[in-house]
PDB file of C-alpha atoms in Angstrom:
ATOM      1  CA  UNK A   1      12.832  26.457 -21.500  1.00  0.00           C
ATOM      2  CA  UNK A   2       9.400  26.296 -22.613  1.00  0.00           C
ATOM      3  CA  UNK A   3       6.391  24.508 -21.001  1.00  0.00           C
ATOM      4  CA  UNK A   4       4.676  21.760 -22.993  1.00  0.00           C
ATOM      5  CA  UNK A   5       1.221  22.644 -25.435  1.00  0.00           C
ATOM      6  CA  UNK A   6      -1.641  23.273 -22.665  1.00  0.00           C
ATOM      7  CA  UNK A   7      -3.886  19.644 -23.311  1.00  0.00           C
ATOM      8  CA  UNK A   8      -7.164  18.470 -21.908  1.00  0.00           C
ATOM      9  CA  UNK A   9      -5.833  15.571 -20.700  1.00  0.00           C
ATOM     10  CA  UNK A  10      -8.106  12.268 -20.077  1.00  0.00           C
ATOM     11  CA  UNK A  11      -5.008  10.150 -19.092  1.00  0.00           C
ATOM     12  CA  UNK A  12      -4.804   6.287 -17.753  1.00  0.00           C
ATOM     13  CA  UNK A  13      -2.461   5.220 -15.055  1.00  0.00           C
ATOM     14  CA  UNK A  14       0.412   2.688 -15.971  1.00  0.00           C
ATOM     15  CA  UNK A  15       1.934   0.659 -14.197  1.00  0.00           C
ATOM     16  CA  UNK A  16       5.386  -0.684 -13.791  1.00  0.00           C
ATOM     17  CA  UNK A  17       4.539  -3.554 -15.400  1.00  0.00           C
ATOM     18  CA  UNK A  18       2.084  -2.045 -17.648  1.00  0.00           C
ATOM     19  CA  UNK A  19       5.747   0.330 -19.223  1.00  0.00           C
ATOM     20  CA  UNK A  20       8.015  -2.857 -20.257  1.00  0.00           C
ATOM     21  CA  UNK A  21       9.195  -2.616 -23.819  1.00  0.00           C
ATOM     22  CA  UNK A  22       7.182  -5.389 -23.906  1.00  0.00           C
ATOM     23  CA  UNK A  23       4.182  -3.411 -22.957  1.00  0.00           C
ATOM     24  CA  UNK A  24       3.839  -0.321 -23.749  1.00  0.00           C
ATOM     25  CA  UNK A  25       2.595  -0.635 -28.030  1.00  0.00           C
ATOM     26  CA  UNK A  26      -0.242  -2.583 -26.234  1.00  0.00           C
ATOM     27  CA  UNK A  27      -0.945   0.337 -24.242  1.00  0.00           C
ATOM     28  CA  UNK A  28      -0.607   2.778 -26.661  1.00  0.00           C
ATOM     29  CA  UNK A  29      -3.072   1.143 -29.235  1.00  0.00           C
ATOM     30  CA  UNK A  30      -5.850   1.062 -26.265  1.00  0.00           C
ATOM     31  CA  UNK A  31      -5.771   5.253 -25.800  1.00  0.00           C
ATOM     32  CA  UNK A  32      -5.572   5.127 -29.299  1.00  0.00           C
ATOM     33  CA  UNK A  33      -8.809   3.766 -29.903  1.00  0.00           C
ATOM     34  CA  UNK A  34     -10.482   5.907 -27.039  1.00  0.00           C
ATOM     35  CA  UNK A  35     -10.756  10.091 -26.548  1.00  0.00           C
ATOM     36  CA  UNK A  36      -8.219   9.424 -24.667  1.00  0.00           C
ATOM     37  CA  UNK A  37      -4.831  11.131 -24.520  1.00  0.00           C
ATOM     38  CA  UNK A  38      -2.289  10.654 -21.897  1.00  0.00           C
ATOM     39  CA  UNK A  39      -0.500   8.025 -19.908  1.00  0.00           C
ATOM     40  CA  UNK A  40       0.910   8.742 -15.871  1.00  0.00           C
ATOM     41  CA  UNK A  41       3.628   6.653 -16.453  1.00  0.00           C
ATOM     42  CA  UNK A  42       5.359   5.570 -12.582  1.00  0.00           C
ATOM     43  CA  UNK A  43       8.659   6.811 -12.535  1.00  0.00           C
ATOM     44  CA  UNK A  44       9.143   6.042  -8.482  1.00  0.00           C
ATOM     45  CA  UNK A  45       6.809   3.578  -6.995  1.00  0.00           C
ATOM     46  CA  UNK A  46       4.414   2.648  -4.500  1.00  0.00           C
ATOM     47  CA  UNK A  47       7.429   0.597  -2.821  1.00  0.00           C
ATOM     48  CA  UNK A  48      10.503   3.319  -3.968  1.00  0.00           C
ATOM     49  CA  UNK A  49      12.246   1.753  -6.475  1.00  0.00           C
ATOM     50  CA  UNK A  50      12.923   3.959  -9.652  1.00  0.00           C
ATOM     51  CA  UNK A  51      11.239   2.443 -13.593  1.00  0.00           C
ATOM     52  CA  UNK A  52      13.877   3.761 -15.291  1.00  0.00           C
ATOM     53  CA  UNK A  53      18.389   4.213 -14.644  1.00  0.00           C
ATOM     54  CA  UNK A  54      18.616   7.590 -12.223  1.00  0.00           C
ATOM     55  CA  UNK A  55      22.610   8.986 -13.108  1.00  0.00           C
ATOM     56  CA  UNK A  56      21.610  10.402  -9.166  1.00  0.00           C
ATOM     57  CA  UNK A  57      24.172   9.304  -6.533  1.00  0.00           C
ATOM     58  CA  UNK A  58      21.383   8.467  -3.801  1.00  0.00           C
ATOM     59  CA  UNK A  59      19.778   6.587  -5.596  1.00  0.00           C
ATOM     60  CA  UNK A  60      23.281   4.444  -6.834  1.00  0.00           C
ATOM     61  CA  UNK A  61      23.793   4.654  -3.487  1.00  0.00           C
ATOM     62  CA  UNK A  62      21.097   3.081  -2.277  1.00  0.00           C
ATOM     63  CA  UNK A  63      20.031   0.546  -5.133  1.00  0.00           C
ATOM     64  CA  UNK A  64      16.366   2.498  -5.332  1.00  0.00           C
ATOM     65  CA  UNK A  65      17.290   2.250  -9.320  1.00  0.00           C
ATOM     66  CA  UNK A  66      18.219  -1.484  -9.606  1.00  0.00           C
ATOM     67  CA  UNK A  67      16.519  -3.513 -12.372  1.00  0.00           C
ATOM     68  CA  UNK A  68      14.758  -0.579 -13.856  1.00  0.00           C
ATOM     69  CA  UNK A  69      12.012  -1.257 -16.123  1.00  0.00           C
ATOM     70  CA  UNK A  70      12.703   1.190 -18.716  1.00  0.00           C
ATOM     71  CA  UNK A  71      15.452   0.693 -19.765  1.00  0.00           C
ATOM     72  CA  UNK A  72      15.533   3.924 -22.217  1.00  0.00           C
ATOM     73  CA  UNK A  73      13.693   6.592 -20.737  1.00  0.00           C
ATOM     74  CA  UNK A  74      13.824   8.548 -23.745  1.00  0.00           C
ATOM     75  CA  UNK A  75      12.932   6.457 -26.704  1.00  0.00           C
ATOM     76  CA  UNK A  76      10.514   5.209 -24.359  1.00  0.00           C
ATOM     77  CA  UNK A  77       9.095   9.036 -23.910  1.00  0.00           C
ATOM     78  CA  UNK A  78       9.658   9.549 -26.958  1.00  0.00           C
ATOM     79  CA  UNK A  79       7.203   6.088 -28.216  1.00  0.00           C
ATOM     80  CA  UNK A  80       4.465   7.977 -26.471  1.00  0.00           C
ATOM     81  CA  UNK A  81       5.295  11.165 -27.912  1.00  0.00           C
ATOM     82  CA  UNK A  82       5.001  11.177 -31.566  1.00  0.00           C
ATOM     83  CA  UNK A  83       1.716   9.503 -30.834  1.00  0.00           C
ATOM     84  CA  UNK A  84       0.434  12.594 -29.601  1.00  0.00           C
ATOM     85  CA  UNK A  85       0.073  11.385 -26.272  1.00  0.00           C
ATOM     86  CA  UNK A  86       0.501  12.986 -23.367  1.00  0.00           C
ATOM     87  CA  UNK A  87       2.982  12.102 -21.145  1.00  0.00           C
ATOM     88  CA  UNK A  88       2.905  12.782 -16.646  1.00  0.00           C
ATOM     89  CA  UNK A  89       6.002  11.201 -14.503  1.00  0.00           C
ATOM     90  CA  UNK A  90       4.536  10.051 -11.429  1.00  0.00           C
ATOM     91  CA  UNK A  91       6.233   9.977  -8.201  1.00  0.00           C
ATOM     92  CA  UNK A  92       5.599   8.792  -4.939  1.00  0.00           C
ATOM     93  CA  UNK A  93       6.884  11.370  -2.627  1.00  0.00           C
ATOM     94  CA  UNK A  94       6.616  10.532   0.992  1.00  0.00           C
ATOM     95  CA  UNK A  95       5.315   6.757   1.286  1.00  0.00           C
ATOM     96  CA  UNK A  96       9.132   5.389   0.141  1.00  0.00           C
ATOM     97  CA  UNK A  97       9.832   1.869   2.107  1.00  0.00           C
ATOM     98  CA  UNK A  98      12.655   0.965  -0.052  1.00  0.00           C
ATOM     99  CA  UNK A  99      14.181   4.549   1.468  1.00  0.00           C
ATOM    100  CA  UNK A 100      13.235   4.427   4.456  1.00  0.00           C
ATOM    101  CA  UNK A 101      15.360   0.949   5.178  1.00  0.00           C
ATOM    102  CA  UNK A 102      18.205   1.721   3.635  1.00  0.00           C
ATOM    103  CA  UNK A 103      18.680   5.277   5.182  1.00  0.00           C
ATOM    104  CA  UNK A 104      17.402   4.607   8.283  1.00  0.00           C
ATOM    105  CA  UNK A 105      17.975   8.677   8.574  1.00  0.00           C
ATOM    106  CA  UNK A 106      15.267   9.872   6.769  1.00  0.00           C
ATOM    107  CA  UNK A 107      12.871   7.294   7.703  1.00  0.00           C
ATOM    108  CA  UNK A 108      10.339   8.518   9.716  1.00  0.00           C
ATOM    109  CA  UNK A 109      10.777   6.667  13.501  1.00  0.00           C
ATOM    110  CA  UNK A 110       8.986   5.809  16.504  1.00  0.00           C
ATOM    111  CA  UNK A 111       9.059   8.825  20.215  1.00  0.00           C
ATOM    112  CA  UNK A 112      12.281   5.706  20.878  1.00  0.00           C
ATOM    113  CA  UNK A 113      14.626   5.672  17.636  1.00  0.00           C
ATOM    114  CA  UNK A 114      12.752   3.099  15.700  1.00  0.00           C
ATOM    115  CA  UNK A 115      11.624   2.575  12.146  1.00  0.00           C
ATOM    116  CA  UNK A 116       7.666   3.371  12.528  1.00  0.00           C
ATOM    117  CA  UNK A 117       5.521   1.674  10.093  1.00  0.00           C
ATOM    118  CA  UNK A 118       1.763   2.349   9.542  1.00  0.00           C
ATOM    119  CA  UNK A 119      -0.494  -0.544   9.447  1.00  0.00           C
ATOM    120  CA  UNK A 120       0.199  -1.944   6.494  1.00  0.00           C
ATOM    121  CA  UNK A 121       3.778  -1.966   8.215  1.00  0.00           C
ATOM    122  CA  UNK A 122       4.905   0.177   5.362  1.00  0.00           C
ATOM    123  CA  UNK A 123       7.609   2.169   6.074  1.00  0.00           C
ATOM    124  CA  UNK A 124       8.135   6.135   5.147  1.00  0.00           C
ATOM    125  CA  UNK A 125      10.548   8.671   4.775  1.00  0.00           C
ATOM    126  CA  UNK A 126      10.174  12.054   7.833  1.00  0.00           C
ATOM    127  CA  UNK A 127       8.604  14.080   5.310  1.00  0.00           C
ATOM    128  CA  UNK A 128      10.334  17.137   6.933  1.00  0.00           C
ATOM    129  CA  UNK A 129      13.372  15.968   5.915  1.00  0.00           C
ATOM    130  CA  UNK A 130      15.382  18.638   3.821  1.00  0.00           C
ATOM    131  CA  UNK A 131      17.339  15.871   2.144  1.00  0.00           C
ATOM    132  CA  UNK A 132      13.976  14.117   0.978  1.00  0.00           C
ATOM    133  CA  UNK A 133      13.230  16.975  -0.890  1.00  0.00           C
ATOM    134  CA  UNK A 134      16.280  17.152  -2.345  1.00  0.00           C
ATOM    135  CA  UNK A 135      15.853  13.054  -3.617  1.00  0.00           C
ATOM    136  CA  UNK A 136      12.359  13.836  -4.853  1.00  0.00           C
ATOM    137  CA  UNK A 137      13.264  16.949  -6.717  1.00  0.00           C
ATOM    138  CA  UNK A 138      16.417  15.518  -8.153  1.00  0.00           C
ATOM    139  CA  UNK A 139      13.773  12.632  -9.616  1.00  0.00           C
ATOM    140  CA  UNK A 140      12.188  15.417 -10.889  1.00  0.00           C
ATOM    141  CA  UNK A 141      15.025  17.750 -12.935  1.00  0.00           C
ATOM    142  CA  UNK A 142      16.314  14.333 -14.092  1.00  0.00           C
ATOM    143  CA  UNK A 143      12.821  12.832 -15.682  1.00  0.00           C
ATOM    144  CA  UNK A 144      11.608  16.693 -17.196  1.00  0.00           C
ATOM    145  CA  UNK A 145      15.110  16.584 -19.634  1.00  0.00           C
ATOM    146  CA  UNK A 146      13.427  12.725 -20.862  1.00  0.00           C
ATOM    147  CA  UNK A 147      10.908  14.677 -23.110  1.00  0.00           C
ATOM    148  CA  UNK A 148       7.172  14.003 -19.880  1.00  0.00           C
ATOM    149  CA  UNK A 149       4.970  17.312 -20.049  1.00  0.00           C
ATOM    150  CA  UNK A 150       4.535  17.133 -16.197  1.00  0.00           C
ATOM    151  CA  UNK A 151       6.028  15.245 -13.135  1.00  0.00           C
ATOM    152  CA  UNK A 152       3.117  14.868 -10.610  1.00  0.00           C
ATOM    153  CA  UNK A 153       3.782  14.208  -6.743  1.00  0.00           C
ATOM    154  CA  UNK A 154       1.065  11.222  -5.576  1.00  0.00           C
ATOM    155  CA  UNK A 155       1.316  10.589  -1.883  1.00  0.00           C
ATOM    156  CA  UNK A 156       2.452  14.184  -1.677  1.00  0.00           C
ATOM    157  CA  UNK A 157       1.270  14.083   2.254  1.00  0.00           C
ATOM    158  CA  UNK A 158       1.755  12.151   5.696  1.00  0.00           C
ATOM    159  CA  UNK A 159       0.371   9.087   6.899  1.00  0.00           C
ATOM    160  CA  UNK A 160      -2.898   8.216   7.601  1.00  0.00           C
ATOM    161  CA  UNK A 161      -4.996   8.654  11.483  1.00  0.00           C
ATOM    162  CA  UNK A 162      -2.931  11.170  11.892  1.00  0.00           C
ATOM    163  CA  UNK A 163      -4.011  11.599  15.449  1.00  0.00           C
ATOM    164  CA  UNK A 164      -1.902   7.939  16.084  1.00  0.00           C
ATOM    165  CA  UNK A 165       0.451   8.945  14.232  1.00  0.00           C
ATOM    166  CA  UNK A 166       2.013  12.084  16.158  1.00  0.00           C
ATOM    167  CA  UNK A 167       0.880  10.094  19.543  1.00  0.00           C
ATOM    168  CA  UNK A 168       3.391   7.547  18.404  1.00  0.00           C
ATOM    169  CA  UNK A 169       6.296   9.242  15.854  1.00  0.00           C
ATOM    170  CA  UNK A 170       9.061  12.008  16.356  1.00  0.00           C
ATOM    171  CA  UNK A 171       9.732  14.120  13.062  1.00  0.00           C
ATOM    172  CA  UNK A 172      12.423  16.164  12.396  1.00  0.00           C
ATOM    173  CA  UNK A 173      10.639  19.028  12.869  1.00  0.00           C
ATOM    174  CA  UNK A 174      12.994  22.025  14.329  1.00  0.00           C
ATOM    175  CA  UNK A 175      11.380  24.735  12.453  1.00  0.00           C
ATOM    176  CA  UNK A 176       8.100  23.440  14.508  1.00  0.00           C
ATOM    177  CA  UNK A 177       6.552  23.511  10.800  1.00  0.00           C
ATOM    178  CA  UNK A 178       2.751  21.865  11.206  1.00  0.00           C
ATOM    179  CA  UNK A 179       2.016  19.387   8.463  1.00  0.00           C
ATOM    180  CA  UNK A 180       0.583  21.775   5.878  1.00  0.00           C
ATOM    181  CA  UNK A 181       2.681  24.259   6.001  1.00  0.00           C
ATOM    182  CA  UNK A 182       5.581  21.407   5.629  1.00  0.00           C
ATOM    183  CA  UNK A 183       3.942  19.854   2.210  1.00  0.00           C
ATOM    184  CA  UNK A 184       3.083  23.951   1.256  1.00  0.00           C
ATOM    185  CA  UNK A 185       7.905  24.601   2.231  1.00  0.00           C
ATOM    186  CA  UNK A 186       8.077  20.965   0.054  1.00  0.00           C
ATOM    187  CA  UNK A 187       5.702  22.558  -3.116  1.00  0.00           C
ATOM    188  CA  UNK A 188       7.745  25.568  -2.503  1.00  0.00           C
ATOM    189  CA  UNK A 189      10.968  24.264  -3.172  1.00  0.00           C
ATOM    190  CA  UNK A 190      10.698  21.904  -6.120  1.00  0.00           C
ATOM    191  CA  UNK A 191       8.788  25.233  -7.915  1.00  0.00           C
ATOM    192  CA  UNK A 192      11.807  26.945  -7.335  1.00  0.00           C
ATOM    193  CA  UNK A 193      14.370  23.304  -8.830  1.00  0.00           C
ATOM    194  CA  UNK A 194      11.893  22.957 -11.154  1.00  0.00           C
ATOM    195  CA  UNK A 195      10.554  26.962 -12.452  1.00  0.00           C
ATOM    196  CA  UNK A 196      13.308  25.984 -15.871  1.00  0.00           C
ATOM    197  CA  UNK A 197      12.468  22.325 -16.968  1.00  0.00           C
ATOM    198  CA  UNK A 198       9.739  23.183 -19.196  1.00  0.00           C
ATOM    199  CA  UNK A 199       7.397  20.685 -17.306  1.00  0.00           C
ATOM    200  CA  UNK A 200       4.363  21.430 -14.983  1.00  0.00           C
ATOM    201  CA  UNK A 201       3.327  19.873 -12.217  1.00  0.00           C
ATOM    202  CA  UNK A 202       0.105  18.089 -10.578  1.00  0.00           C
ATOM    203  CA  UNK A 203      -0.921  17.059  -6.715  1.00  0.00           C
ATOM    204  CA  UNK A 204      -3.171  13.815  -6.143  1.00  0.00           C
ATOM    205  CA  UNK A 205      -4.495  14.789  -3.320  1.00  0.00           C
ATOM    206  CA  UNK A 206      -7.542  12.719  -0.890  1.00  0.00           C
ATOM    207  CA  UNK A 207     -11.056  12.974  -2.488  1.00  0.00           C
ATOM    208  CA  UNK A 208     -12.136  14.273   0.348  1.00  0.00           C
ATOM    209  CA  UNK A 209     -10.028  17.291   0.780  1.00  0.00           C
ATOM    210  CA  UNK A 210     -12.255  18.798  -1.578  1.00  0.00           C
ATOM    211  CA  UNK A 211     -14.399  19.245   1.136  1.00  0.00           C
ATOM    212  CA  UNK A 212     -12.774  18.831   4.302  1.00  0.00           C
ATOM    213  CA  UNK A 213     -12.301  22.083   5.679  1.00  0.00           C
ATOM    214  CA  UNK A 214      -9.026  20.976   8.403  1.00  0.00           C
ATOM    215  CA  UNK A 215      -5.036  18.864   7.023  1.00  0.00           C
ATOM    216  CA  UNK A 216      -6.892  15.557   8.157  1.00  0.00           C
ATOM    217  CA  UNK A 217      -4.015  15.229   9.677  1.00  0.00           C
ATOM    218  CA  UNK A 218      -2.680  14.489   6.487  1.00  0.00           C
ATOM    219  CA  UNK A 219      -0.847  18.102   5.607  1.00  0.00           C
ATOM    220  CA  UNK A 220      -3.597  19.020   2.068  1.00  0.00           C
ATOM    221  CA  UNK A 221      -5.634  21.363   2.459  1.00  0.00           C
ATOM    222  CA  UNK A 222      -6.785  22.882  -1.045  1.00  0.00           C
ATOM    223  CA  UNK A 223      -5.742  26.731  -0.230  1.00  0.00           C
ATOM    224  CA  UNK A 224      -2.003  25.580   0.266  1.00  0.00           C
ATOM    225  CA  UNK A 225      -1.893  23.429  -2.609  1.00  0.00           C
ATOM    226  CA  UNK A 226      -4.017  24.372  -6.003  1.00  0.00           C
ATOM    227  CA  UNK A 227      -1.960  27.563  -6.002  1.00  0.00           C
ATOM    228  CA  UNK A 228       1.123  25.729  -6.243  1.00  0.00           C
ATOM    229  CA  UNK A 229       0.772  23.591  -9.199  1.00  0.00           C
ATOM    230  CA  UNK A 230      -0.488  23.747 -12.190  1.00  0.00           C
ATOM    231  CA  UNK A 231      -2.676  20.613 -11.708  1.00  0.00           C
ATOM    232  CA  UNK A 232      -4.655  19.422  -8.558  1.00  0.00           C
ATOM    233  CA  UNK A 233      -5.294  16.056  -9.309  1.00  0.00           C
ATOM    234  CA  UNK A 234      -8.306  15.157  -6.016  1.00  0.00           C
ATOM    235  CA  UNK A 235      -8.457  10.865  -5.650  1.00  0.00           C
ATOM    236  CA  UNK A 236     -12.029  11.025  -5.226  1.00  0.00           C
ATOM    237  CA  UNK A 237     -13.182   7.232  -5.552  1.00  0.00           C
ATOM    238  CA  UNK A 238     -16.805   6.812  -4.661  1.00  0.00           C
ATOM    239  CA  UNK A 239     -15.803   3.954  -2.761  1.00  0.00           C
ATOM    240  CA  UNK A 240     -13.533   5.088  -0.974  1.00  0.00           C
ATOM    241  CA  UNK A 241     -15.682   7.210   1.149  1.00  0.00           C
ATOM    242  CA  UNK A 242     -17.784   6.841   4.628  1.00  0.00           C
ATOM    243  CA  UNK A 243     -21.619   5.385   4.258  1.00  0.00           C
ATOM    244  CA  UNK A 244     -23.525   8.804   4.991  1.00  0.00           C
ATOM    245  CA  UNK A 245     -20.919  11.427   3.246  1.00  0.00           C
ATOM    246  CA  UNK A 246     -22.937  14.291   1.245  1.00  0.00           C
ATOM    247  CA  UNK A 247     -26.184  12.716   3.368  1.00  0.00           C
ATOM    248  CA  UNK A 248     -24.849   9.314   1.062  1.00  0.00           C
ATOM    249  CA  UNK A 249     -25.846   6.395   2.303  1.00  0.00           C
ATOM    250  CA  UNK A 250     -24.232   3.521   0.156  1.00  0.00           C
ATOM    251  CA  UNK A 251     -21.503   6.564  -1.014  1.00  0.00           C
ATOM    252  CA  UNK A 252     -19.906   2.985  -3.227  1.00  0.00           C
ATOM    253  CA  UNK A 253     -23.410   3.008  -4.998  1.00  0.00           C
ATOM    254  CA  UNK A 254     -23.606   6.717  -5.969  1.00  0.00           C
ATOM    255  CA  UNK A 255     -20.527   7.621  -8.252  1.00  0.00           C
ATOM    256  CA  UNK A 256     -22.221  10.263 -10.025  1.00  0.00           C
ATOM    257  CA  UNK A 257     -23.451  12.346  -7.029  1.00  0.00           C
ATOM    258  CA  UNK A 258     -20.216  12.241  -5.105  1.00  0.00           C
ATOM    259  CA  UNK A 259     -18.551  13.347  -7.332  1.00  0.00           C
ATOM    260  CA  UNK A 260     -20.892  16.017  -8.749  1.00  0.00           C
ATOM    261  CA  UNK A 261     -20.161  16.874  -4.672  1.00  0.00           C
ATOM    262  CA  UNK A 262     -16.394  16.682  -5.010  1.00  0.00           C
ATOM    263  CA  UNK A 263     -16.101  18.459  -8.476  1.00  0.00           C
ATOM    264  CA  UNK A 264     -19.273  21.502  -6.634  1.00  0.00           C
ATOM    265  CA  UNK A 265     -16.644  21.698  -3.819  1.00  0.00           C
ATOM    266  CA  UNK A 266     -13.979  22.154  -5.568  1.00  0.00           C
ATOM    267  CA  UNK A 267     -14.717  24.785  -8.636  1.00  0.00           C
ATOM    268  CA  UNK A 268     -16.565  27.019  -5.228  1.00  0.00           C
ATOM    269  CA  UNK A 269     -12.858  26.350  -3.441  1.00  0.00           C
ATOM    270  CA  UNK A 270     -10.306  27.276  -6.913  1.00  0.00           C
ATOM    271  CA  UNK A 271     -12.848  30.662  -7.257  1.00  0.00           C
ATOM    272  CA  UNK A 272     -12.819  32.655  -4.109  1.00  0.00           C
ATOM    273  CA  UNK A 273      -8.478  31.739  -4.411  1.00  0.00           C
ATOM    274  CA  UNK A 274      -9.293  33.505  -8.032  1.00  0.00           C
ATOM    275  CA  UNK A 275     -11.493  36.276  -5.815  1.00  0.00           C
ATOM    276  CA  UNK A 276      -8.772  36.758  -4.289  1.00  0.00           C
ATOM    277  CA  UNK A 277      -6.858  37.766  -6.993  1.00  0.00           C
ATOM    278  CA  UNK A 278      -4.530  33.976  -6.544  1.00  0.00           C
ATOM    279  CA  UNK A 279      -3.716  31.865  -9.191  1.00  0.00           C
ATOM    280  CA  UNK A 280      -5.961  28.037  -9.318  1.00  0.00           C
ATOM    281  CA  UNK A 281      -4.346  25.032 -10.429  1.00  0.00           C
ATOM    282  CA  UNK A 282      -6.927  22.793 -13.673  1.00  0.00           C
ATOM    283  CA  UNK A 283      -9.463  20.380 -11.503  1.00  0.00           C
ATOM    284  CA  UNK A 284      -7.880  16.973 -13.211  1.00  0.00           C
ATOM    285  CA  UNK A 285      -9.951  14.713 -10.730  1.00  0.00           C
ATOM    286  CA  UNK A 286      -8.885  10.959 -10.252  1.00  0.00           C
ATOM    287  CA  UNK A 287     -11.977   8.432 -11.068  1.00  0.00           C
ATOM    288  CA  UNK A 288     -12.064   5.432  -9.952  1.00  0.00           C
ATOM    289  CA  UNK A 289     -12.393   2.076 -12.816  1.00  0.00           C
ATOM    290  CA  UNK A 290     -11.807  -0.828 -10.281  1.00  0.00           C
ATOM    291  CA  UNK A 291     -13.891  -2.792  -8.207  1.00  0.00           C
ATOM    292  CA  UNK A 292     -13.658  -2.635  -4.632  1.00  0.00           C
ATOM    293  CA  UNK A 293     -16.766  -2.933  -2.693  1.00  0.00           C
ATOM    294  CA  UNK A 294     -19.344  -3.670  -6.041  1.00  0.00           C
ATOM    295  CA  UNK A 295     -17.788  -4.603  -9.422  1.00  0.00           C
ATOM    296  CA  UNK A 296     -16.999  -1.327 -11.119  1.00  0.00           C
ATOM    297  CA  UNK A 297     -19.523  -0.600 -14.866  1.00  0.00           C
ATOM    298  CA  UNK A 298     -19.391   1.227 -18.017  1.00  0.00           C
ATOM    299  CA  UNK A 299     -21.885   3.005 -16.534  1.00  0.00           C
ATOM    300  CA  UNK A 300     -20.747   4.108 -13.570  1.00  0.00           C
ATOM    301  CA  UNK A 301     -17.835   5.407 -14.764  1.00  0.00           C
ATOM    302  CA  UNK A 302     -19.294   7.163 -17.169  1.00  0.00           C
ATOM    303  CA  UNK A 303     -21.170   9.071 -14.433  1.00  0.00           C
ATOM    304  CA  UNK A 304     -18.456   9.626 -13.453  1.00  0.00           C
ATOM    305  CA  UNK A 305     -17.060  11.493 -16.003  1.00  0.00           C
ATOM    306  CA  UNK A 306     -20.597  12.965 -16.052  1.00  0.00           C
ATOM    307  CA  UNK A 307     -20.334  14.174 -13.682  1.00  0.00           C
ATOM    308  CA  UNK A 308     -16.810  16.020 -13.973  1.00  0.00           C
ATOM    309  CA  UNK A 309     -18.930  18.002 -17.778  1.00  0.00           C
ATOM    310  CA  UNK A 310     -21.804  19.150 -15.566  1.00  0.00           C
ATOM    311  CA  UNK A 311     -19.496  21.205 -13.471  1.00  0.00           C
ATOM    312  CA  UNK A 312     -17.491  21.981 -15.918  1.00  0.00           C
ATOM    313  CA  UNK A 313     -14.040  20.077 -15.837  1.00  0.00           C
ATOM    314  CA  UNK A 314     -12.973  18.298 -19.271  1.00  0.00           C
ATOM    315  CA  UNK A 315     -10.231  16.613 -17.603  1.00  0.00           C
ATOM    316  CA  UNK A 316      -9.100  13.647 -15.867  1.00  0.00           C
ATOM    317  CA  UNK A 317      -7.460  10.445 -15.101  1.00  0.00           C
ATOM    318  CA  UNK A 318      -9.054   7.153 -14.444  1.00  0.00           C
ATOM    319  CA  UNK A 319      -7.060   4.830 -11.266  1.00  0.00           C
ATOM    320  CA  UNK A 320      -6.726   0.660 -12.004  1.00  0.00           C
ATOM    321  CA  UNK A 321      -3.949  -0.509 -10.017  1.00  0.00           C
ATOM    322  CA  UNK A 322      -3.834  -2.455 -12.519  1.00  0.00           C
ATOM    323  CA  UNK A 323      -4.210  -1.036 -15.495  1.00  0.00           C
ATOM    324  CA  UNK A 324      -6.673  -3.628 -16.926  1.00  0.00           C
ATOM    325  CA  UNK A 325      -9.338  -0.645 -17.922  1.00  0.00           C
ATOM    326  CA  UNK A 326     -12.805  -0.978 -18.676  1.00  0.00           C
ATOM    327  CA  UNK A 327     -11.910   0.941 -22.591  1.00  0.00           C
ATOM    328  CA  UNK A 328     -15.183   0.505 -23.698  1.00  0.00           C
ATOM    329  CA  UNK A 329     -16.537   3.393 -20.653  1.00  0.00           C
ATOM    330  CA  UNK A 330     -13.912   5.943 -22.696  1.00  0.00           C
ATOM    331  CA  UNK A 331     -14.977   5.579 -26.764  1.00  0.00           C
TER     332      UNK A 331
END
């Protein structure tokens, strides 16, 4: 199947409320009124719920597609496509409290056999479980047939605080793969399942993966992921960087400097891959358009975009969990 035309993507994220039929037009109008041209649409959200009617056996068995936000996925995607908007299906991978709850066999387990939860009380599925891989890639295949241009994997990682997690959890890992090897193996498995689908594939990664030399205990290594996806999206939110990152005492108030340094490192690592004759994904970062440690202004958003341009990066995605965007920053 032929892949869609490649587009210089500048997009916003839309959650399950925003993609309800009565809200879609508002966001189409927002995109059309700016220099944006793409939408990242929740297909499998952070709770593990599908936002559309699925025919996948497991989804129907556990009810992960009950009360879908989208009644007719093809029709909804067509509304975006008819307006020339590039569509990306966001699939949250290993953070899946719904599947972990309803299929305890697939959950991350404590050494005593009970289901593990992270600090926020969220259950995850075991990233080593092949049945989970199959479920995820079946969803990716199913929505590829609905007209999406791209599949985007989020939470394609192990939970953070890896050292503590490893002390608490007994993973189902008979092949004794490292976390990073497992994430790579999942990507290769997915690429095989999607090779005949008319979609590109992208992966969201922690912002610091651009710079870290190890997998930070979550299994994400730039050199493993970049050659195995079409687009790589570091979540470079300045407010999420620790004081002292890149020698900057208050990263939250240095949106240009943080983004610039992260992208310098990302470009350098991609160039090394290319010099080795390997494929490297197009860099398309997430930028911060939300208030966390401070109020993010038009200028704060635009400084991040300027840093990207100064590193020759022309694509980006904008994150605001509530989908309230600083429209003036994208005019």
